[in-house]
Coordinates of C-alpha atoms in Angstrom, one line a residue:
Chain D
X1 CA 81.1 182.0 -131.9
X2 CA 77.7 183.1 -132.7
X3 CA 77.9 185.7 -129.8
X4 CA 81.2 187.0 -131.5
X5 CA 79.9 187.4 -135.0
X6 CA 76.9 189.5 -133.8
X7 CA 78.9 192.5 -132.9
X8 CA 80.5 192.7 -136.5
X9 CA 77.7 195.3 -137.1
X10 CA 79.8 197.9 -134.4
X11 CA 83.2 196.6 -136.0
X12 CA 82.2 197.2 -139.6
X13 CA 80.8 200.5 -138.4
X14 CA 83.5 201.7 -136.5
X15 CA 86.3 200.2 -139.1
X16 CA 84.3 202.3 -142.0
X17 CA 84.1 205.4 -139.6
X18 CA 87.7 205.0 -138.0
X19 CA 90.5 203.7 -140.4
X20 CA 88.5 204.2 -143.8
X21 CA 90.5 206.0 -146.6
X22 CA 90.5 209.5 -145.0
X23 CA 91.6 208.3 -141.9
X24 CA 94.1 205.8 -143.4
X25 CA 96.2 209.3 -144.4
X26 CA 95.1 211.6 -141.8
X27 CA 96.2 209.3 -139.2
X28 CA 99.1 208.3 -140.9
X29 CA 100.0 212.1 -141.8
X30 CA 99.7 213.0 -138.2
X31 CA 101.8 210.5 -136.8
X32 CA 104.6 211.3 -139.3
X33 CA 104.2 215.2 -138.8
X34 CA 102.8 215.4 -135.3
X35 CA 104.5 212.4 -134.2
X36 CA 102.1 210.9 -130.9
X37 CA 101.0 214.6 -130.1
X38 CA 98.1 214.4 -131.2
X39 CA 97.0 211.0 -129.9
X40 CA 94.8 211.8 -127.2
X41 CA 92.3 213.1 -129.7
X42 CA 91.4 209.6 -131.0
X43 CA 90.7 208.7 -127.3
X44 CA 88.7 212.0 -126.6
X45 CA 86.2 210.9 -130.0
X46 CA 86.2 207.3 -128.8
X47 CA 84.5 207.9 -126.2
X48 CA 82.4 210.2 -128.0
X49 CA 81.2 207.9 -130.2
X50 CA 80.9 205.2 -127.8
X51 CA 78.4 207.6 -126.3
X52 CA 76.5 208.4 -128.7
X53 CA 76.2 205.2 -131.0
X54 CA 75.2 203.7 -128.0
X55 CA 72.2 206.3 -127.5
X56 CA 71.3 206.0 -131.2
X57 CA 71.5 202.3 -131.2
X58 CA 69.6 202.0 -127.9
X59 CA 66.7 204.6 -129.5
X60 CA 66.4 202.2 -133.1
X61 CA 66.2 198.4 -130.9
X62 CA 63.6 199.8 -128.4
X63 CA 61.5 202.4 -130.7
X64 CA 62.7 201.5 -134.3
X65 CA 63.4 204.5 -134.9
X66 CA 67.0 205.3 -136.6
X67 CA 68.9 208.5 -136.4
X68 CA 67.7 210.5 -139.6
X69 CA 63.7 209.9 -137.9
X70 CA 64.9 211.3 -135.2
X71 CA 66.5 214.3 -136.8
X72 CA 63.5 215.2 -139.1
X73 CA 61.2 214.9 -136.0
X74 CA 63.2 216.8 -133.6
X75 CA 64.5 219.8 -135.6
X76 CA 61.9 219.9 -137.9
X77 CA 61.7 220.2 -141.5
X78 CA 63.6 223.4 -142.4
X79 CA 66.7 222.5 -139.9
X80 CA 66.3 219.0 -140.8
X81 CA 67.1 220.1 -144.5
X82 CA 70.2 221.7 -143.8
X83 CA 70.9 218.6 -141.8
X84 CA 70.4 217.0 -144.8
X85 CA 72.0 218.7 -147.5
X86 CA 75.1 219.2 -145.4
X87 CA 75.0 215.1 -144.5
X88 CA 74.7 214.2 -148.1
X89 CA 77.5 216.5 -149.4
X90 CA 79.9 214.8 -146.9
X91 CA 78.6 211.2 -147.6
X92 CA 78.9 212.0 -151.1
X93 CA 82.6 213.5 -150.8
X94 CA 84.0 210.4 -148.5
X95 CA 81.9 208.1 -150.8
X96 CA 83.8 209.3 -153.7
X97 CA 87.5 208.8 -151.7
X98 CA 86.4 205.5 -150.7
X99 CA 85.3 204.3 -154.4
X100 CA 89.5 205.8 -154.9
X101 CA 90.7 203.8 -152.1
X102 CA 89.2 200.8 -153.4
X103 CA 90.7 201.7 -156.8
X104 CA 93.7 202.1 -155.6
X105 CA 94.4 199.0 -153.3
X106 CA 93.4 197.2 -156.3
X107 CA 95.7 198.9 -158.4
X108 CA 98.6 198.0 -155.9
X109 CA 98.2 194.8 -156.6
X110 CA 97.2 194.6 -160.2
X111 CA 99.6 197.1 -161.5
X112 CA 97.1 199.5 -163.6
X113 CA 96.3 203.0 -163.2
X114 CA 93.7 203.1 -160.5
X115 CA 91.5 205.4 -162.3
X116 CA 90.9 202.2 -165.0
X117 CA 89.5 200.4 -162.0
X118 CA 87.2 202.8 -161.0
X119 CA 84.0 201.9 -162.6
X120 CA 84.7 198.5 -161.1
X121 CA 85.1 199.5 -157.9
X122 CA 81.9 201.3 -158.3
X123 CA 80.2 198.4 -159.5
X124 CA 81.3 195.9 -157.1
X125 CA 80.2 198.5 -154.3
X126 CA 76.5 199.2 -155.4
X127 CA 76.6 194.8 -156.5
X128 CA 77.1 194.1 -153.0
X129 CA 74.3 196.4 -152.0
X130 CA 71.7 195.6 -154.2
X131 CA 72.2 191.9 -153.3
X132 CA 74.2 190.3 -150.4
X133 CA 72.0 190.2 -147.2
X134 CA 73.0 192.5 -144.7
X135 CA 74.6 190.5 -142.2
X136 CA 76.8 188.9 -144.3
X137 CA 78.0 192.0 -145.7
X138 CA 78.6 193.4 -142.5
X139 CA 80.5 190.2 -141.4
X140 CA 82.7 189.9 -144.5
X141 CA 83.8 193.3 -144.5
X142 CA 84.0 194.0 -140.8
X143 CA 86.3 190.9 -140.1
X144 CA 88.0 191.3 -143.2
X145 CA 89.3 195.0 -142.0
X146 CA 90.5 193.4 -139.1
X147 CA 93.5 192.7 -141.1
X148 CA 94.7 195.8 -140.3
X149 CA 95.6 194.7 -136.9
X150 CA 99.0 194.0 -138.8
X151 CA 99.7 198.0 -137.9
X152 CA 99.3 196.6 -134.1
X153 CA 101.8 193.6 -135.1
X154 CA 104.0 196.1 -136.5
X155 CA 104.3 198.5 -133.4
X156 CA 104.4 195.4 -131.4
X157 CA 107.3 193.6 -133.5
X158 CA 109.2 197.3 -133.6
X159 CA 109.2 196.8 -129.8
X160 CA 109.1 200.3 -128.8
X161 CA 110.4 201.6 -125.1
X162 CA 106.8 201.7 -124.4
X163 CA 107.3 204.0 -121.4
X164 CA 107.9 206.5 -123.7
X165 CA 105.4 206.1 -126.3
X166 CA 103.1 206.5 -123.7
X167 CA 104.5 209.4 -122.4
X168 CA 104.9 211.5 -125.4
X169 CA 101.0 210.8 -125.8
X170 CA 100.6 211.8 -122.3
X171 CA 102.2 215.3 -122.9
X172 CA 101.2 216.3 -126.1
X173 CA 102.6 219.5 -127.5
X174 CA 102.8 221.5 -130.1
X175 CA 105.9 220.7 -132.7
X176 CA 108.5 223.3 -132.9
X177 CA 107.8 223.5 -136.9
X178 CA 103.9 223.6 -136.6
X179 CA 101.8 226.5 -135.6
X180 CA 98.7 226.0 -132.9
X181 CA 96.3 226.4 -136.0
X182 CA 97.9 223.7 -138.1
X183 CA 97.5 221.6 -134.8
X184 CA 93.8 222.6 -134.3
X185 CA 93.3 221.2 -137.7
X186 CA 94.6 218.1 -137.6
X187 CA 93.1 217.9 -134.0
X188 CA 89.6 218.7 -135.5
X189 CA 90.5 216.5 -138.4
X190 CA 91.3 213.2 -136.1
X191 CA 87.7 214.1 -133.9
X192 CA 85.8 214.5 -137.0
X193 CA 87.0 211.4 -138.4
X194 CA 85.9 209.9 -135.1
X195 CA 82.6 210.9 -134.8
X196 CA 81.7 211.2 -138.4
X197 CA 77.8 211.4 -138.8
X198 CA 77.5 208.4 -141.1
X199 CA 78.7 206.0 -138.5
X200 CA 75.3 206.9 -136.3
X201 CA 73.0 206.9 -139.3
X202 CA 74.6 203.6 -140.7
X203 CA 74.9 202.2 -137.1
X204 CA 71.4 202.7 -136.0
X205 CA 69.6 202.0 -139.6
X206 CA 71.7 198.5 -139.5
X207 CA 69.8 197.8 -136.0
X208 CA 66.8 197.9 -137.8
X209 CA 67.8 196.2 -140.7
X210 CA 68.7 193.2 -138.1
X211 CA 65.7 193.7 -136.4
X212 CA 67.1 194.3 -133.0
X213 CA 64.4 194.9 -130.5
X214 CA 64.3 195.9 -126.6
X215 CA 66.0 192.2 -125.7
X216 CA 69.5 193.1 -127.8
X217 CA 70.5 196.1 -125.2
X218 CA 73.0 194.1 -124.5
X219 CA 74.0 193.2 -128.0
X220 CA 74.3 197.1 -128.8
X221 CA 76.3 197.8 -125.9
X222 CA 78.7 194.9 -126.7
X223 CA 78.7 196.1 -130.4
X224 CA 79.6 199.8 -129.4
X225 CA 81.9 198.9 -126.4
X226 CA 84.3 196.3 -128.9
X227 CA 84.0 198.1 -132.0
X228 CA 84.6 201.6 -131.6
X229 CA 87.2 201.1 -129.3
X230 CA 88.7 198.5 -131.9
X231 CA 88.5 201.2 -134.1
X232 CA 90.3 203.7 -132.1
X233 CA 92.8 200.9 -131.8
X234 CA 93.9 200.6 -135.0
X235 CA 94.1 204.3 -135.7
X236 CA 96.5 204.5 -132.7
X237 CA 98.0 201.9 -134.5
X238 CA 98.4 203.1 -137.5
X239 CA 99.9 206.4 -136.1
X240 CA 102.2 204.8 -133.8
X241 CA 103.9 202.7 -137.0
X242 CA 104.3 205.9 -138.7
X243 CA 105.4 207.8 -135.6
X244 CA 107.8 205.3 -135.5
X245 CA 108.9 203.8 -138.9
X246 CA 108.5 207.0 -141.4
X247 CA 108.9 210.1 -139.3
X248 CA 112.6 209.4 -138.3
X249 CA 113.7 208.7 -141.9
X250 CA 112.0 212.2 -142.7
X251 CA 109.0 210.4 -145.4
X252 CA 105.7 212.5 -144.7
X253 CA 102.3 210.4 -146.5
X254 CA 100.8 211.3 -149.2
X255 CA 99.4 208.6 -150.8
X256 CA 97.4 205.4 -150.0
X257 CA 100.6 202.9 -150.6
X258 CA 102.7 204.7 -148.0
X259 CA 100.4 204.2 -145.6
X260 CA 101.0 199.9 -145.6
X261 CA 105.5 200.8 -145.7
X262 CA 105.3 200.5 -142.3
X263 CA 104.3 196.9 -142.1
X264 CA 105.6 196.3 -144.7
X265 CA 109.3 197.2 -143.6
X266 CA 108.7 195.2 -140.3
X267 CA 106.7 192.5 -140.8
X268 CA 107.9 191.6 -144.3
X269 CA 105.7 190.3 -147.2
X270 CA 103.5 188.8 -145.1
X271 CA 102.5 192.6 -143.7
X272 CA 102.3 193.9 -146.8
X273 CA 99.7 191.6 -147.9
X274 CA 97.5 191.9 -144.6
X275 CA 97.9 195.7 -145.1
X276 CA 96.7 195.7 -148.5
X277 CA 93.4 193.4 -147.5
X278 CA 93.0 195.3 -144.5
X279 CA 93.0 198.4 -146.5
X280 CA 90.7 197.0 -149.4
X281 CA 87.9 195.8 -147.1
X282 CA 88.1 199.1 -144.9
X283 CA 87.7 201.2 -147.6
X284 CA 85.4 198.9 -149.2
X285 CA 83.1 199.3 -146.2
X286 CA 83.3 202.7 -145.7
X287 CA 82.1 202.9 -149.3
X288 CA 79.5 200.5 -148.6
X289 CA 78.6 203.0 -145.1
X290 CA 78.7 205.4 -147.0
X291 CA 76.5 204.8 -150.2
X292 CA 73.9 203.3 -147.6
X293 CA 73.9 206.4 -145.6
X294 CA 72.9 208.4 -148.5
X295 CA 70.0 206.4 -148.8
X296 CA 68.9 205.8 -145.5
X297 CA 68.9 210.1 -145.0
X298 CA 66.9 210.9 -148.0
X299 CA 64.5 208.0 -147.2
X300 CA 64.2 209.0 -143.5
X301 CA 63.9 212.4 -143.9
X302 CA 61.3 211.9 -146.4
X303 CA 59.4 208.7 -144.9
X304 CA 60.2 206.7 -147.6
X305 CA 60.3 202.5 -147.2
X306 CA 64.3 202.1 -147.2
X307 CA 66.2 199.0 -145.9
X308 CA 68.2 196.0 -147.1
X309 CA 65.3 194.1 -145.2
X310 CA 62.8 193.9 -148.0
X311 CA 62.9 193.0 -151.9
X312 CA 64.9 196.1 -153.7
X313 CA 61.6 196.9 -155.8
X314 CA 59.9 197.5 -152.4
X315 CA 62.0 199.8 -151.6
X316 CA 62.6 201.7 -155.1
X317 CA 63.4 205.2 -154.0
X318 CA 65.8 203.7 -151.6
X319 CA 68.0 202.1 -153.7
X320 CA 67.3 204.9 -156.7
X321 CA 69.4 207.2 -154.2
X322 CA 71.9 204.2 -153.2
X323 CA 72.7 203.9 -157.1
X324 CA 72.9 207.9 -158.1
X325 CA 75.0 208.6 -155.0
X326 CA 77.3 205.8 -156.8
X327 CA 77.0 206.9 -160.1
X328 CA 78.1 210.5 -159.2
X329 CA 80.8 209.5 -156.7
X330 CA 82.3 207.5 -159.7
X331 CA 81.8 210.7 -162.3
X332 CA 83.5 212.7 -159.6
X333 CA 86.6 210.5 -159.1
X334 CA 87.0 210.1 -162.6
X335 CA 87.1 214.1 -163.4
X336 CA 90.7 213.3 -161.9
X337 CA 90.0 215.1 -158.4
X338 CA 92.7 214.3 -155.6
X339 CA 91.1 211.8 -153.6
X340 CA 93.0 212.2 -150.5
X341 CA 92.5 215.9 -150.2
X342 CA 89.1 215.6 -150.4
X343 CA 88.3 213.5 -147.4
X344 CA 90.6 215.8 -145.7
X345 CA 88.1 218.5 -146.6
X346 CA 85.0 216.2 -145.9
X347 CA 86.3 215.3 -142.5
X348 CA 86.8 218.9 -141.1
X349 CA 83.9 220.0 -143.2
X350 CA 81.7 216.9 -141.5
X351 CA 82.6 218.5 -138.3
X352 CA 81.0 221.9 -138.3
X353 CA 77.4 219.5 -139.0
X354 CA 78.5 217.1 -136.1
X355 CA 75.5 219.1 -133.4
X356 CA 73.0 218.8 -135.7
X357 CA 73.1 215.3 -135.5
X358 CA 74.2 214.6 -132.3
X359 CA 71.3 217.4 -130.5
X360 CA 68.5 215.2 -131.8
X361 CA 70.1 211.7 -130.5
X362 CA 70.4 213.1 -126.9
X363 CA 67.3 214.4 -126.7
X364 CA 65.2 211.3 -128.4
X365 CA 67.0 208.8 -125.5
X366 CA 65.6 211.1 -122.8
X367 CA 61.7 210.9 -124.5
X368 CA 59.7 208.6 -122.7
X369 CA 57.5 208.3 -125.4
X370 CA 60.3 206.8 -127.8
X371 CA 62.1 205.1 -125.1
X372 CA 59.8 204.1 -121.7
X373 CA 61.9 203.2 -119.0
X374 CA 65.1 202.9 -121.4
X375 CA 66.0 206.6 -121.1
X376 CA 69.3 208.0 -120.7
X377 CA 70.7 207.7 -116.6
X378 CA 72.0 211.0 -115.2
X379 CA 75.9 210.2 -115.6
X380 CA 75.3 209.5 -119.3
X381 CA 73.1 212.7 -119.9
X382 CA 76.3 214.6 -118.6
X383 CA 78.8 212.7 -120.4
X384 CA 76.3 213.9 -123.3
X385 CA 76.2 217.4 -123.0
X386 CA 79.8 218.0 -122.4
X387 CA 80.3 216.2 -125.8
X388 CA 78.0 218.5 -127.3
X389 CA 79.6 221.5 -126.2
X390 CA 82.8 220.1 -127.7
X391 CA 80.7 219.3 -130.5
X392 CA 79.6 222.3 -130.9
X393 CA 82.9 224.5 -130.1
X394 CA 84.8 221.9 -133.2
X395 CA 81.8 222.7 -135.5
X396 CA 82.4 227.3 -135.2
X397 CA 86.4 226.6 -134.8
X398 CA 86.0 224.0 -138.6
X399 CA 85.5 226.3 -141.2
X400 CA 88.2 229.2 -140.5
X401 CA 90.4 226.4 -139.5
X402 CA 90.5 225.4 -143.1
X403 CA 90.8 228.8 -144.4
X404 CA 93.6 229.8 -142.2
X405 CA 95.7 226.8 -142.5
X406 CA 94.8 226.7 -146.3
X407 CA 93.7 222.7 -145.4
X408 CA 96.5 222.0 -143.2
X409 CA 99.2 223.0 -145.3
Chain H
X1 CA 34.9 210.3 -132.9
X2 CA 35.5 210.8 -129.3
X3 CA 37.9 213.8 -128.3
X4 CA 39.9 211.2 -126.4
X5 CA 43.4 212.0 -126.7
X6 CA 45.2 214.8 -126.2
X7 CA 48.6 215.7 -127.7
X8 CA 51.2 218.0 -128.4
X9 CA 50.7 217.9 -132.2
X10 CA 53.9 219.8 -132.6
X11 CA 55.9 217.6 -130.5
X12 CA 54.0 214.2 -130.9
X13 CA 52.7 213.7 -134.1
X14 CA 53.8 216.2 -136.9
X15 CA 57.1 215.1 -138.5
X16 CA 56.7 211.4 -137.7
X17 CA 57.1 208.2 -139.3
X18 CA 53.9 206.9 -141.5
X19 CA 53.7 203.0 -140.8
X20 CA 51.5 200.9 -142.9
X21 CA 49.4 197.8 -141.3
X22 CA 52.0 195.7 -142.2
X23 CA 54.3 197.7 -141.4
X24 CA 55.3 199.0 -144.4
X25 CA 57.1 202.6 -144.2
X26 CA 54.9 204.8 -145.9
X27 CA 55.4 208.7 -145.2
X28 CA 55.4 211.4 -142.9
X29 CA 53.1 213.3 -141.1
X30 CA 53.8 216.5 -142.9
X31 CA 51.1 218.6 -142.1
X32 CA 47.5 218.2 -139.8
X33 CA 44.1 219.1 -141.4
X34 CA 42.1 220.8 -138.7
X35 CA 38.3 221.4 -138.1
X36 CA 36.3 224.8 -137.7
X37 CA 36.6 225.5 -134.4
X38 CA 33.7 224.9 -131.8
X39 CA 31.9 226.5 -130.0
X40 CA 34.6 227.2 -127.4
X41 CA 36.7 228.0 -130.0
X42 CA 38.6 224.5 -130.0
X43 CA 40.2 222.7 -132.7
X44 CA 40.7 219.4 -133.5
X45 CA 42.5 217.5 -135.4
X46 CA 40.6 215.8 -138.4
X47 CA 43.5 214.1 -141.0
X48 CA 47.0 213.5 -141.6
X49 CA 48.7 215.7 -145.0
X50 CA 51.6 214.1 -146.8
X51 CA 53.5 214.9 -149.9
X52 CA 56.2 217.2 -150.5
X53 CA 53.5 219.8 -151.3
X54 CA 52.2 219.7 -147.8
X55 CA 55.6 220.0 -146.1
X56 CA 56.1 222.8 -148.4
X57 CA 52.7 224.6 -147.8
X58 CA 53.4 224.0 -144.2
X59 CA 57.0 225.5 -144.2
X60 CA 55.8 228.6 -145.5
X61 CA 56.5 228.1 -149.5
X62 CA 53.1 228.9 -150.5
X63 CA 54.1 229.1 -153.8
X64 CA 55.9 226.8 -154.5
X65 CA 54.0 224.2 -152.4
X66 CA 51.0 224.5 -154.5
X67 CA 52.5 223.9 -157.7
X68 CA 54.5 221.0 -156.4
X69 CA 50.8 220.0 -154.5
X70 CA 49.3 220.0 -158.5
X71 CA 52.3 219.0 -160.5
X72 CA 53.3 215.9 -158.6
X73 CA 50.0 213.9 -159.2
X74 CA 49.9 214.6 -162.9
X75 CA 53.7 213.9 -163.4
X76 CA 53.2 210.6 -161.6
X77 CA 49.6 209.4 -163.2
X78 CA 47.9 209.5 -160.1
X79 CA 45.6 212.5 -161.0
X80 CA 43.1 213.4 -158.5
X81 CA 44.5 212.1 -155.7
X82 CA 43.9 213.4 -152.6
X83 CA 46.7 213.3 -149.6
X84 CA 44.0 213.7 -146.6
X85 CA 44.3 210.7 -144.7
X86 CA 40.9 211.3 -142.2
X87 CA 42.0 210.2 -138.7
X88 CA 40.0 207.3 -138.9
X89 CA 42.6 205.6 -141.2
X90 CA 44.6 205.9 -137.9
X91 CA 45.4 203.4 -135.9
X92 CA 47.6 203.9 -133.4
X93 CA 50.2 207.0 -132.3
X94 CA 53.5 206.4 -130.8
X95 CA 57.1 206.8 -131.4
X96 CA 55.8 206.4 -135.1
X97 CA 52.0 207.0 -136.4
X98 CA 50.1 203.5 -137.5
X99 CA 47.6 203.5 -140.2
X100 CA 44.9 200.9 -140.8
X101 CA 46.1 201.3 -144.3
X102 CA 48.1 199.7 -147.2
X103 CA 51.2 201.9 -148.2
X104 CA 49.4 201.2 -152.0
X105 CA 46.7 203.1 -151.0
X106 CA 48.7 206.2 -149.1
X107 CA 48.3 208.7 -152.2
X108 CA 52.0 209.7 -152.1
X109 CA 52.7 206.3 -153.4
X110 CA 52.4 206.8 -156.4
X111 CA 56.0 208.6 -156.6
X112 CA 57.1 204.8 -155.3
X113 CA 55.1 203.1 -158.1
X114 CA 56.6 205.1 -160.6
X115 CA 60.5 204.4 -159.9
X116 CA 59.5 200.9 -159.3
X117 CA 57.8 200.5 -162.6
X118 CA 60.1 202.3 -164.5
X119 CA 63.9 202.0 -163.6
X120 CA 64.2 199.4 -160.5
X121 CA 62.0 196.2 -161.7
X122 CA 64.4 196.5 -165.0
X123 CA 67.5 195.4 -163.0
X124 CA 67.9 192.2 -162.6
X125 CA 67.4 191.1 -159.0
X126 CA 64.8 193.1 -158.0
X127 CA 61.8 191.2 -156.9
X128 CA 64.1 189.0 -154.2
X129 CA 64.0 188.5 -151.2
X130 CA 67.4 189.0 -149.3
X131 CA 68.1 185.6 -147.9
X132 CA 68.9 186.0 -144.1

């Protein structure tokens, strides 16, 4: 048992980075609109990420080191700025959805306007922050947003002719009604959501905050290996119900509650409630991913003492950051801002910043000084560098994306 | 001081971690204070610079960098100090730089003091320890 809860680190990770409330829709949206065409783009981030949040993870156990360090120090200050800058915009953007997903799953079940439960959403968020220990944070929210499983259930209980569910996702096409750019979008949208930078700088910061040293290799690769392909899971899931519970009965998603229909309409009440916990604690800890992220960037671009790991007044600055990111999130979700379209936005707009991240990770796990003997083998270092020509390619091809399409209208 | 070591300052030491002796994160090595050169023309390094003002100096905001360098110690009552940390104070250099310091006594701690004293001691919670 003990050996399972130690990997909740990876699950609440991936759960935060993979079904939080940007994905909830996107993934949802896609599977109504683009039906199972677009599936193989979660597998193509998977094992992205897998990749790469093993490098990072492997880099902060053997060296300490976590992935803004390693920015700073490898594309110096001025790039590391814009590195920065660009990180925190995207943190604060999918921080402010997630404080709205939290709103609203509590709304759903306490039948006020969601914008009334803002502030506590907000306050429950930076509570849990400024005092549960990490690891219980991490377990409580990771296992809680296995709940979501349910969408699994759901596709399961459906029983689908499986043959050719795979097979549609096998030969993925464009829809008649959709254009190749609308596609590229969404497709950029899914591998954004994928490989968003905050799971890396939240993944490899939370190794530290355990304390993981050279002896838990083993322990990151179990954490990367069962929660980012959980993660990927239960987006294919969640895209699959929709595929095959909405699309035929011509409902496209645009908002949070009919995302949980689906498991709701097969697995009854029952569905519906695991839906709505799964959905509370993976938006909750995407907010929680996020908020920390903002202050483990600023801190570790700027050397400051950050961490859950030490009293809050030893790490002031820290948690200054941790509580005006919230503050401002909250401001910005109040002033009545569509919360879904902006993690759209954040998502593709994450994803023209994806190399600057990603450069510095690859590079640091091939330095001997950082790393020793624990350096990157030759088949990794090319599964690397193809993802950062993808990388790079998604990050040019983001921004006109979202001007052509007009955000994937 | 022997002339011991030799690095690549841009690749091995500038831009990384500060790390007290207790291990305390405490900065960054944001710029190197050099000596005259010798009489081969060498230089050597001779302290560590930290503080936003350094980084700026170093990044080419002359301007700016100065005022920040003047304006930062006054704003946080910590006049006078001086962000030179003489390579003695150094420990050890690896993936991160060690000093034979406290953070407390790392000049650009003062910044820390100051949101500790005035915004994060008065919330309630502050001083403890996360139970693990």
């Amino acid at each position: 048992m003990k050996k399972v809860v130690q990997i909740t680190l990876g699950v609440l990770t991936a759960i935060g980075g993979f079904v939080d409330m940007g994905d909830l829709v996107a993934n949802a949206e896609t599977g109504a609109r683009f039906r199972m065409n677009l599936a193989w783009v979660v597998l193509v981030g998977v094992v992205g990420i897998v990749v790469y949040a093993e490098m990072a993870g492997r880099v902060a156990a053997v060296s300490q080191r976590p992935v803004f360090e390693l920015v700073r120090e490898r594309l110096g200050p001025g790039p590391g700025l814009v590195n920065l800058c660009a990180s925190f915009f995207i943190n604060f953007l999918t921080l402010t959805a997630e404080l709205a997903g939290v709103a609203i799953a509590l709304s759903l079940v306490a039948s006020v306007h969601y914008a009334l439960l803002l502030p506590i959403a907000a306050f429950l968020v930076w509570l849990v922050i400024w005092r549960m220990p990490f690891e219980r944070m991490e377990r409580l929210f990771g296992l809680g947003g296995l709940a979501l499983l349910v969408f699994a259930v759901t596709v399961w209980k459906l029983g689908p002719d499986w043959g050719q569910l795979f097979d549609a996702a096998a030969s993925p096409h464009i829809p008649r009604d959709e254009t190749p750019f609308t596609y590229s979008y969404y497709a950029i949208a899914l591998f954004g959501a994928a490989m968003t930078p905050y799971e890396v700088f939240f993944f490899s910061s939370g190794a530290v905050e355990e304390r993981w040293t050279e002896r838990d290799l083993a322990l990151n690769r179990a954490n990367v290996l069962v929660g980012f392909p959980l993660g990927g899971l239960l987006s294919l899931a969640l895209m699959a119900s929709t595929h095959l519970v909405l699309a035929p009965r011509n409902i496209s998603v645009d908002d949070l509650s009919q995302v949980a229909l689906p498991a709701a309409f097969v697995v009854g009440k029952l569905g519906l409630a695991a839906a709505l916990i799964g959905i509370f604690a993976a938006t909750f800890g995407a907010a929680l991913e996020t908020a920390l992220s903002a202050g483990y960037t600023v801190s570790q671009y700027l050397g400051w003492q950050w961490g859950k790991y030490v009293k809050p007044r030893e790490a002031s600055r820290f948690h200054l950051v941790v509580l005006l990111a919230i503050a401002g999130a909250l401001l910005f979700a109040l002033s009545g801002v569509d919360p879904i379209k902006v993690t759209e936005y954040s998502i593709v707009l994450s994803a023209a910043a994806l190399p600057l991240t990603y450069l510095p990770i690859l590079v640091i796990a091939n330095d001997r000084d950082y790393m020793g003997d624990k350096v990157n083998g030759r088949l990794l270092n090319a599964v690397g560098t193809v993802y950062l020509i993808i990388l790079v390619i998604v990050s040019v091809a983001a921004v006109p994306l979202i001007i052509i399409t007009k955000g994937g209208a | 001081m022997t002339a011991g070591r030799v690095l690549d300052t841009g690749l091995q030491l500038l831009d990384r971690q500060l790390v007290d002796r207790s291990g305390r994160l405490c900065g960054k090595v944001d710029d190197l204070e050099l000596t005259e050169p010798d009489e081969h023309g060498n230089l050597y390094v001779s302290g560590i610079l930290c503080g936003p003002g350094a980084l700026l100096l170093r990044t080419g905001h002359t301007r700016l960098g100065s005022w920040v360098r003047r304006m930062l110690p006054v704003a946080f009552d910590n006049p006078g100090a001086v962000i030179v940390i003489p390579l003695q104070r150094v420990s050890d250099i690896g993936s991160h730089v060690t000093l034979s310091l406290d953070s407390e006594q790392v000049p650009t701690f003062a910044a820390e003091r100051w949101v500790r004293e005035h915004i994060v001691s008065h919330i309630p919670g502050s001083g403890v320890d996360a139970p693990r």
